[in-house]
Short mmCIF file of C-alpha atoms in Angstrom, two decimals:
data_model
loop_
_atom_site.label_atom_id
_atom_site.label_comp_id
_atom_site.label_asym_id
_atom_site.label_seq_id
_atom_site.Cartn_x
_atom_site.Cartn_y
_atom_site.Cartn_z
CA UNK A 213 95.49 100.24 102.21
CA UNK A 214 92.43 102.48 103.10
CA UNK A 215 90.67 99.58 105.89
CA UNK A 216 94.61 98.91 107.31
CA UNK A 217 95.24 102.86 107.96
CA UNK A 218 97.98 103.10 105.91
CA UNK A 219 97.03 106.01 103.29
CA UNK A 220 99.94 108.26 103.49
CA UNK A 221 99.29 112.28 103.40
CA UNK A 222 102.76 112.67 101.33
CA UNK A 223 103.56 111.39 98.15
CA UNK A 224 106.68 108.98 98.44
CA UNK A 225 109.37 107.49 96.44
CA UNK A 226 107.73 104.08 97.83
CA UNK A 227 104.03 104.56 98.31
CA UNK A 228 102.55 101.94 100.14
CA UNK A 229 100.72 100.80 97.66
CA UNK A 230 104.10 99.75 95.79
CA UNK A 231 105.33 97.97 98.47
CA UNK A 232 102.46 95.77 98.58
CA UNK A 233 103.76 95.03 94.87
CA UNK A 234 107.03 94.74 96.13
CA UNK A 235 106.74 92.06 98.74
CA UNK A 236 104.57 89.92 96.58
CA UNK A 237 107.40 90.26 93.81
CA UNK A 238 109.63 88.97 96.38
CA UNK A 239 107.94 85.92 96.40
CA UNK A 240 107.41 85.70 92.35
CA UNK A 241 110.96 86.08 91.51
CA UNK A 242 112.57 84.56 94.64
CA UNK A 243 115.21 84.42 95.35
CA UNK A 244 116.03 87.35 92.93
CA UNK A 245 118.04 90.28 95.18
CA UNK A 246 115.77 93.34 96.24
CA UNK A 247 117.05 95.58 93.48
CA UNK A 248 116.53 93.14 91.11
CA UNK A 249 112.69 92.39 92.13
CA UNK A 250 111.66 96.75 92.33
CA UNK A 251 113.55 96.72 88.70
CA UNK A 252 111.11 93.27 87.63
CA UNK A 253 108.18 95.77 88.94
CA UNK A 254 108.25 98.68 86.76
CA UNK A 255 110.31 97.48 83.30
CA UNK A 256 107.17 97.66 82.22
CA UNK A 257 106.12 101.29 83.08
CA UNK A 258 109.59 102.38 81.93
CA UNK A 259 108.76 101.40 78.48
CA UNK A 260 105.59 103.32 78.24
CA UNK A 261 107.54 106.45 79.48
CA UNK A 262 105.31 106.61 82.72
CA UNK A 263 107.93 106.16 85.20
CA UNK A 264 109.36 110.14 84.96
CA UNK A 265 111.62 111.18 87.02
CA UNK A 266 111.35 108.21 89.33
CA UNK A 267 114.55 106.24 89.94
CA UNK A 268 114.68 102.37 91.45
CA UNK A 269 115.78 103.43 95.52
CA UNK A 270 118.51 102.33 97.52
CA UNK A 271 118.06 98.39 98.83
CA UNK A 272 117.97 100.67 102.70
CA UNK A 273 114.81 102.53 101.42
CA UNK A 274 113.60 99.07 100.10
CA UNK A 275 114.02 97.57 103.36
CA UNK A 276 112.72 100.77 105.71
CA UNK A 277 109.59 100.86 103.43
CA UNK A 278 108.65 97.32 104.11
CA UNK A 279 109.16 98.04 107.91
CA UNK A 280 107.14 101.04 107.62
CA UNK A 281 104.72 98.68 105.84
CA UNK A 282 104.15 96.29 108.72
CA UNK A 283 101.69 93.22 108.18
CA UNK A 284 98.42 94.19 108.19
CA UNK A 285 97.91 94.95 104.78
CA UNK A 286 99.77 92.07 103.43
CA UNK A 287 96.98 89.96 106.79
CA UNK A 288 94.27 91.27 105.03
CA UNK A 289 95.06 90.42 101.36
CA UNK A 290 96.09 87.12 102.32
CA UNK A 291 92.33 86.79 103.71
CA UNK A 292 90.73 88.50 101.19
CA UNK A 293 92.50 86.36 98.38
CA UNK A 294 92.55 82.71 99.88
CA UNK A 295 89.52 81.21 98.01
CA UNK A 296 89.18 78.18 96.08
CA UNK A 297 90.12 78.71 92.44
CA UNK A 298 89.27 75.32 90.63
CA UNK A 299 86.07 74.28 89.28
CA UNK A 300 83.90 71.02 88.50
CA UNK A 301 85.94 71.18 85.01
CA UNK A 302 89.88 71.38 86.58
CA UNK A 303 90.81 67.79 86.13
CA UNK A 304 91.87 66.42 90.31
CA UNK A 305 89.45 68.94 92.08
CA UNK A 306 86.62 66.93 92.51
CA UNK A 307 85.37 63.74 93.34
CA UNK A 308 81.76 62.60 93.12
CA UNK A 309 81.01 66.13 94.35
CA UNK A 310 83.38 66.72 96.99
CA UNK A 311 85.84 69.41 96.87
CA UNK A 312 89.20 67.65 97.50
CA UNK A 313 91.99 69.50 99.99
CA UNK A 314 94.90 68.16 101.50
CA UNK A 315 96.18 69.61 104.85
CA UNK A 316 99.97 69.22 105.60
CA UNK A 317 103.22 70.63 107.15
CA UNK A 318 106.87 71.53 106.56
CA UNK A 319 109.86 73.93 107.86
CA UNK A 320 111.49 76.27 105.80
CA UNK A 321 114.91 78.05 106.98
CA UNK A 322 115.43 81.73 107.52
CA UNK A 323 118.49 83.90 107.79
CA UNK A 324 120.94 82.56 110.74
CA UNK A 325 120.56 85.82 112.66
CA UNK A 326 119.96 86.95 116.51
CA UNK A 327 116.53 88.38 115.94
CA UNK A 328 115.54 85.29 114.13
CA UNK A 329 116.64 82.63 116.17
CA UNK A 330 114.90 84.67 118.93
CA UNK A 331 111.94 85.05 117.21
CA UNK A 332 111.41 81.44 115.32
CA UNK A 333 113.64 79.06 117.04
CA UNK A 334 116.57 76.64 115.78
CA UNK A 335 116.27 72.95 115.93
CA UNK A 336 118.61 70.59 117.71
CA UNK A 337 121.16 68.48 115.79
CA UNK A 338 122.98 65.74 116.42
CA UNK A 339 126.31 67.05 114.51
CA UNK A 340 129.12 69.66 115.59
CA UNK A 341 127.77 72.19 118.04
CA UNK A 342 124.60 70.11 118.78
CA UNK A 343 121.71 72.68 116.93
CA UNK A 344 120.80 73.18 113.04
CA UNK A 345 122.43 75.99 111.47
CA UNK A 346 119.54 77.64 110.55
CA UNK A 347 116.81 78.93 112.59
CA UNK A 348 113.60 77.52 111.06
CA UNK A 349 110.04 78.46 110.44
CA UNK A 350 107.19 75.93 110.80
CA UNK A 351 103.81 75.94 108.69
CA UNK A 352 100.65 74.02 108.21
CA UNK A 353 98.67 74.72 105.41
CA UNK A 354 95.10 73.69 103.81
CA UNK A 355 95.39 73.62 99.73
CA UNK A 356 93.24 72.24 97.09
CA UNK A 357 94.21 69.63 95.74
CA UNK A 358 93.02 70.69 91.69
CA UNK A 359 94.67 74.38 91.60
CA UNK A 360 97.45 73.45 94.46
CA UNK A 361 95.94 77.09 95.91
CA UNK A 362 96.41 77.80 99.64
CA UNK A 363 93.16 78.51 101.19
CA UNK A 364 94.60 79.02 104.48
CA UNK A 365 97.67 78.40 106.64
CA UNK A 366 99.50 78.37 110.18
CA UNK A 367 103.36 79.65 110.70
CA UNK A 368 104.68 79.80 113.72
CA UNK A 369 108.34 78.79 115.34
CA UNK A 370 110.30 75.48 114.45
CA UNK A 371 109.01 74.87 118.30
CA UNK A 372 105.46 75.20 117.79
CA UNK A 373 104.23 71.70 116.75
CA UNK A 374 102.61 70.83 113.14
CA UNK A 375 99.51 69.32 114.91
CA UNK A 376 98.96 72.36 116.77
CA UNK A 377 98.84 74.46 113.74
CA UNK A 378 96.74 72.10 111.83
CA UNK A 379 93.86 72.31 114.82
CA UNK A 380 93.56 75.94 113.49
CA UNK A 381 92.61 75.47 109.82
CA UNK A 382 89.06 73.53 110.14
CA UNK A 383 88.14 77.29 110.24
CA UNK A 384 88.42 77.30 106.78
CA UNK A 385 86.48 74.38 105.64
CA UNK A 386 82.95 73.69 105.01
CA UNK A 387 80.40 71.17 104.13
CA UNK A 388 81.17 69.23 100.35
CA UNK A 389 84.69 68.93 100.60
CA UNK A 390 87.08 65.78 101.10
CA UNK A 391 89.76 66.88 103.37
CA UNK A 392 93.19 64.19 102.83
CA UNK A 393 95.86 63.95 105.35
CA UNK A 394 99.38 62.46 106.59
CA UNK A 395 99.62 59.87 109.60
CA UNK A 396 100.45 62.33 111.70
CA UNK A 397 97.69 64.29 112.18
CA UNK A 398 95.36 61.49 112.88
CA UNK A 399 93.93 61.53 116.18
CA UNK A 400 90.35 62.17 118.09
CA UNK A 401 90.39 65.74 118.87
CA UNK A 402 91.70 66.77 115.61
CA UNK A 403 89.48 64.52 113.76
CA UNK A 404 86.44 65.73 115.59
CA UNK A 405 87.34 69.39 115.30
CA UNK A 406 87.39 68.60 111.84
CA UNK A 407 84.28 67.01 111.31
CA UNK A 408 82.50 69.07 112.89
CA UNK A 409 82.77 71.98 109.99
CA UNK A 410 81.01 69.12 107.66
CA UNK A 411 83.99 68.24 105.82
CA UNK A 412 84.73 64.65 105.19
CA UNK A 413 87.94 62.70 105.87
CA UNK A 414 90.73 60.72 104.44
CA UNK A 415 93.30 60.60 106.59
CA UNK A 416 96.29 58.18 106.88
CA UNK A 417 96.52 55.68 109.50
CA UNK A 418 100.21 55.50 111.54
CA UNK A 419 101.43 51.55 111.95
CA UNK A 420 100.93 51.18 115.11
CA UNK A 421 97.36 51.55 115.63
CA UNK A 422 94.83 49.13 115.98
CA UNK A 423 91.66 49.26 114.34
CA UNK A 424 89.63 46.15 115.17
CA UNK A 425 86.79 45.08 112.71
CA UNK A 426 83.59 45.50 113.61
CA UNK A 427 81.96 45.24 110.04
CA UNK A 428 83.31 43.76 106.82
CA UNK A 429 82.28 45.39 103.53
CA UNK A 430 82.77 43.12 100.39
CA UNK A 431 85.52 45.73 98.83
CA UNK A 432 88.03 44.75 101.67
CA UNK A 433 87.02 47.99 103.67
CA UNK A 434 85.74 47.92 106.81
CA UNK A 435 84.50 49.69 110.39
CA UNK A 436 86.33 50.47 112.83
CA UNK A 437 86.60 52.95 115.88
CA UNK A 438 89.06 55.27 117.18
CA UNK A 439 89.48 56.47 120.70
CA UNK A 440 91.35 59.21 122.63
CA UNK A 441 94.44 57.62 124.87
CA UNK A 442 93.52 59.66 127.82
CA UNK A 443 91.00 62.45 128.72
CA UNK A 444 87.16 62.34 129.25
CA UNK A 445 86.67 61.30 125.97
CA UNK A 446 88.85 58.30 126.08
CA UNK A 447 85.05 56.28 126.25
CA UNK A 448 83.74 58.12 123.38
CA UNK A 449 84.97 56.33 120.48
CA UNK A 450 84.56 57.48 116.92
CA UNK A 451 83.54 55.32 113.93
CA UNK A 452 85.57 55.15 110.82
CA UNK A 453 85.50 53.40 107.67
CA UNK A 454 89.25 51.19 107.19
CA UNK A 455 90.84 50.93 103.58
CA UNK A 456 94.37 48.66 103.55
CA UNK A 457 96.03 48.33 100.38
CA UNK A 458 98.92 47.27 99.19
CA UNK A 459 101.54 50.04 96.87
CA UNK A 460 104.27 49.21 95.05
CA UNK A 461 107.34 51.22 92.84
CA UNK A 462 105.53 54.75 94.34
CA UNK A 463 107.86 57.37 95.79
CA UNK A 464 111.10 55.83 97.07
CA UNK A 465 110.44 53.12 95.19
CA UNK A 466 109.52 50.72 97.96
CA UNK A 467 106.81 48.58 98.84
CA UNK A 468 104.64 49.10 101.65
CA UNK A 469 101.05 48.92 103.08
CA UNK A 470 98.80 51.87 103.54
CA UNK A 471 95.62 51.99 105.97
CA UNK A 472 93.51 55.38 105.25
CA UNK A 473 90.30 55.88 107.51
CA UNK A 474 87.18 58.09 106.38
CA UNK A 475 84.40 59.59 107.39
CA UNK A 476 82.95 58.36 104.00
CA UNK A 477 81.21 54.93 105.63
CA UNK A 478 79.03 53.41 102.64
CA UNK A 479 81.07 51.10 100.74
CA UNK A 480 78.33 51.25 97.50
CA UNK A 481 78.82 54.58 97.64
CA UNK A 482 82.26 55.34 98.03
CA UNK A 483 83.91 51.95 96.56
CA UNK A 484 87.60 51.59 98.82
CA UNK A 485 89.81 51.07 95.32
CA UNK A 486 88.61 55.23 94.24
CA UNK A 487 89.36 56.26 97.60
CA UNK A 488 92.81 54.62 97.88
CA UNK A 489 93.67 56.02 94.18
CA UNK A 490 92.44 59.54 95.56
CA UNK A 491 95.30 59.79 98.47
CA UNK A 492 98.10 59.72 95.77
CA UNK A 493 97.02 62.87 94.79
CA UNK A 494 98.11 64.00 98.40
CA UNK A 495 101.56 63.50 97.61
CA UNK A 496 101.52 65.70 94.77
CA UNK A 497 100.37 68.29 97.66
CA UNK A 498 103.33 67.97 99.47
CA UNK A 499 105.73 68.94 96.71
CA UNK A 500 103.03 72.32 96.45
CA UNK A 501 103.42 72.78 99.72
CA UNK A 502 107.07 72.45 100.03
CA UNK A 503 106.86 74.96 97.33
CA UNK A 504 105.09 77.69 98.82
CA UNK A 505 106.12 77.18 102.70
CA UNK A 506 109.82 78.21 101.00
CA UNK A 507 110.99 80.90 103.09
CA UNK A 508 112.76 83.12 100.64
CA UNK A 509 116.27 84.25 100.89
CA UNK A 510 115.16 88.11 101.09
CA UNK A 511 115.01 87.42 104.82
CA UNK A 512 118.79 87.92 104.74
CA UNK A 513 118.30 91.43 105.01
CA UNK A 514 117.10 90.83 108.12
CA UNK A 515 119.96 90.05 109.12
CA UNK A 516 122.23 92.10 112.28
CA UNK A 517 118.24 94.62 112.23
CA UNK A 518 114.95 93.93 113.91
CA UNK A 519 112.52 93.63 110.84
CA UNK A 520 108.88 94.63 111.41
CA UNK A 521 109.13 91.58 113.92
CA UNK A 522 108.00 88.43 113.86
CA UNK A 523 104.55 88.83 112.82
CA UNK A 524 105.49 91.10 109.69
CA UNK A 525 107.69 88.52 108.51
CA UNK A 526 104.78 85.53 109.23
CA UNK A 527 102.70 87.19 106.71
CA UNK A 528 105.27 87.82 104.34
CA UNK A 529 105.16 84.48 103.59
CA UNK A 530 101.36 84.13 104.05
CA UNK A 531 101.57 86.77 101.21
CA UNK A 532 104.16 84.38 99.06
CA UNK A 533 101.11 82.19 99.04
CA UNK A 534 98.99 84.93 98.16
CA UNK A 535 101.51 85.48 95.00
CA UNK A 536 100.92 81.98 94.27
CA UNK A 537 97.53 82.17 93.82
CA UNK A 538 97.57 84.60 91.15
CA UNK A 539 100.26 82.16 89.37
CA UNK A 540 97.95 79.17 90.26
CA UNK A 541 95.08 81.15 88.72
CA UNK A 542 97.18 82.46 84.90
CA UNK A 543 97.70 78.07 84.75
CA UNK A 544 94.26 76.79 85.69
CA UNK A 545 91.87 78.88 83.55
CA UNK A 546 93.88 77.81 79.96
CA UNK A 547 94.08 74.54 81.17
CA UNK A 548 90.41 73.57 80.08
CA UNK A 549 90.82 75.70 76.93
CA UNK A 550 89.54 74.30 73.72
CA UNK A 551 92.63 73.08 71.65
CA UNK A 552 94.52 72.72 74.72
CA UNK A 553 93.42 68.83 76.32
CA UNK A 554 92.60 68.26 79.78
CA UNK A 555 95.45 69.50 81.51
CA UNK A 556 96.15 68.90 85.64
CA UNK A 557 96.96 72.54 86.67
CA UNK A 558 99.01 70.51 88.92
CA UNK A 559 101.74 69.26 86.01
CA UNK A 560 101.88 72.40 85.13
CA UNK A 561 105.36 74.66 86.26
CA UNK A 562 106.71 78.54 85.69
CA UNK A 563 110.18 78.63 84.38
CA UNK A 564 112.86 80.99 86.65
CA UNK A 565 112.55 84.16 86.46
CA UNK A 566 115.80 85.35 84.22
#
């Protein structure tokens, strides 16, 4: 609180220090009511008779002290806290070395109010009055794939495209990890701003694209190139290693052929069956990030105000994430405990809050 300039010369009924609790309990017990959340908070203290004279304040205070608040602290803790959690031993972290991450997108509605809608954006629809009845916030996020822990992420507006927020995560990644992603995202700028941190790349390939063989390996895999459509790079192709496979009964229960391309271009080395088997593990990342990019119902009481503004309410959620870490953290440490098996931190889940 100290590095943001928020130490307070008067003692409060809400220090900030508390409201840093607070907001993170927000996202713990979501969607829990404010009242509810502050009383979650100090139960505890109450019962070893340190809470004194204190009483749990009005849901105004509640809401004034997270204005007063703003987002730097709750910034700062999200950077300070966003590291990898799993080790060699968390079964689904690693493979042959490489740290694995995913990298994906979703929306998450907020509170149909003026400030929002002004601030995030609402969607278009094609029913009643033509536009979704929520206004919506977008995020990209880089997790790890082993403890499902957020190492970094991207909100912005519903308007504010998911590609554009993914080209600002490679910030965040380094040499020895295996970065896995969605069709979507697969182009030449993105894919060179990624490799360029070290990382290496599984990404998906959309239907449409062409990847002409220019070298069979014996495991069906082959290489390929991919170009820019336009732009001075458009004759600098990059090469990438081609896996097509066949999946059947996953997800919707459907059949249906996947291509993945990767950076990963020795076949002995990195045999195409492990690396096909790997990218199911992505689409246990977008259930996690579903999860987290949630955008709790305590933005209601947003509603008819003007919060901290839009970037205070960005890095609420950033600190939701944050929350999740410590959760992610309690599940993957017993996990490898003797007596307890190999457990995927991944299967594991937190009952509601009661």
């Amino acid at each position: 609180m100290a590095a943001c300039g928020c130490s307070e010369q008067r003692q409060r009924l809400l220090p900030a220090r508390l409201v840093v609790y607070f907001v993170l309990g927000l996202a713990l017990f979501s969607p829990a009511p404010y009242l509810e959340v502050m009383r979650h908070l100090v139960e505890g203290l109450r019962g070893l008779g340190l809470l004194g004279n204190w009483r749990v304040p009005a849901r105004s205070s509640l809401f004034r002290a997270r204005e007063r608040l703003g987002s730097e602290p709750l910034r700062v803790l999200f950077a300070a806290t966003a590291k990898p959690m799993a080790n060699e031993a968390t079964p689904g972290a690693f493979w042959r070395g490489l740290r694995l991450l995913a990298v994906d997108g979703t929306c998450g509605d907020v509170a149909d109010s003026e400030t929002n809608e002004m601030a995030f954006g609402r969607p278009g629809s094609g029913r009643g009055a033509g536009r979704s009845a929520f206004p919506q916030v977008r995020m990209a996020a880089l997790v790890e794939v082993g403890s499902h822990a957020v190492l970094d992420a991207e909100l912005a507006g519903c308007r504010t495209g998911e590609v554009t927020l993914v080209g600002r995560l490679p910030r965040s990644l380094d040499p020895g990890q295996l970065v896995l992603a969605d069709r979507e995202f697969l182009g030449v700028p993105l894919w060179r701003a990624f490799t360029a941190t070290g990382a290496d790349l599984l990404w998906r390939v959309p239907a449409n694209r062409v990847l002409p063989v220019t070298k069979q390996f014996r495991d069906g895999s082959w290489l390929s190139q991919i170009r820019a459509s336009s732009g001075p790079v458009r004759d600098q192709p990059v090469v990438v290693r081609v896996l097509a496979y066949q999946l059947t009964g996953w997800a919707k229960g459907g059949a249906g052929g996947y291509r993945l391309v990767t950076t990963q271009l020795d076949a002995r080395r990195y045999p195409a069956r492990q690396l096909a088997a790997l990218y199911a593990e992505r689409c246990q990342e977008d259930v996690a990030t579903d999860s987290k990019a949630h955008v709790p119902d305590h933005l209601d009481g947003c509603q008819g105000r003007v919060f901290a503004g839009y970037d205070d309410q960005v890095h609420w959620i950033r600190a939701s994430q944050h929350r999740g870490h410590e959760v992610t953290l309690v599940l993957t440490e017993p996990a490898s405990l003797e007596g307890c098996g190999s457990v995927d931190p991944g299967q594991l889940m937190l009952p509601a809050p009661s």
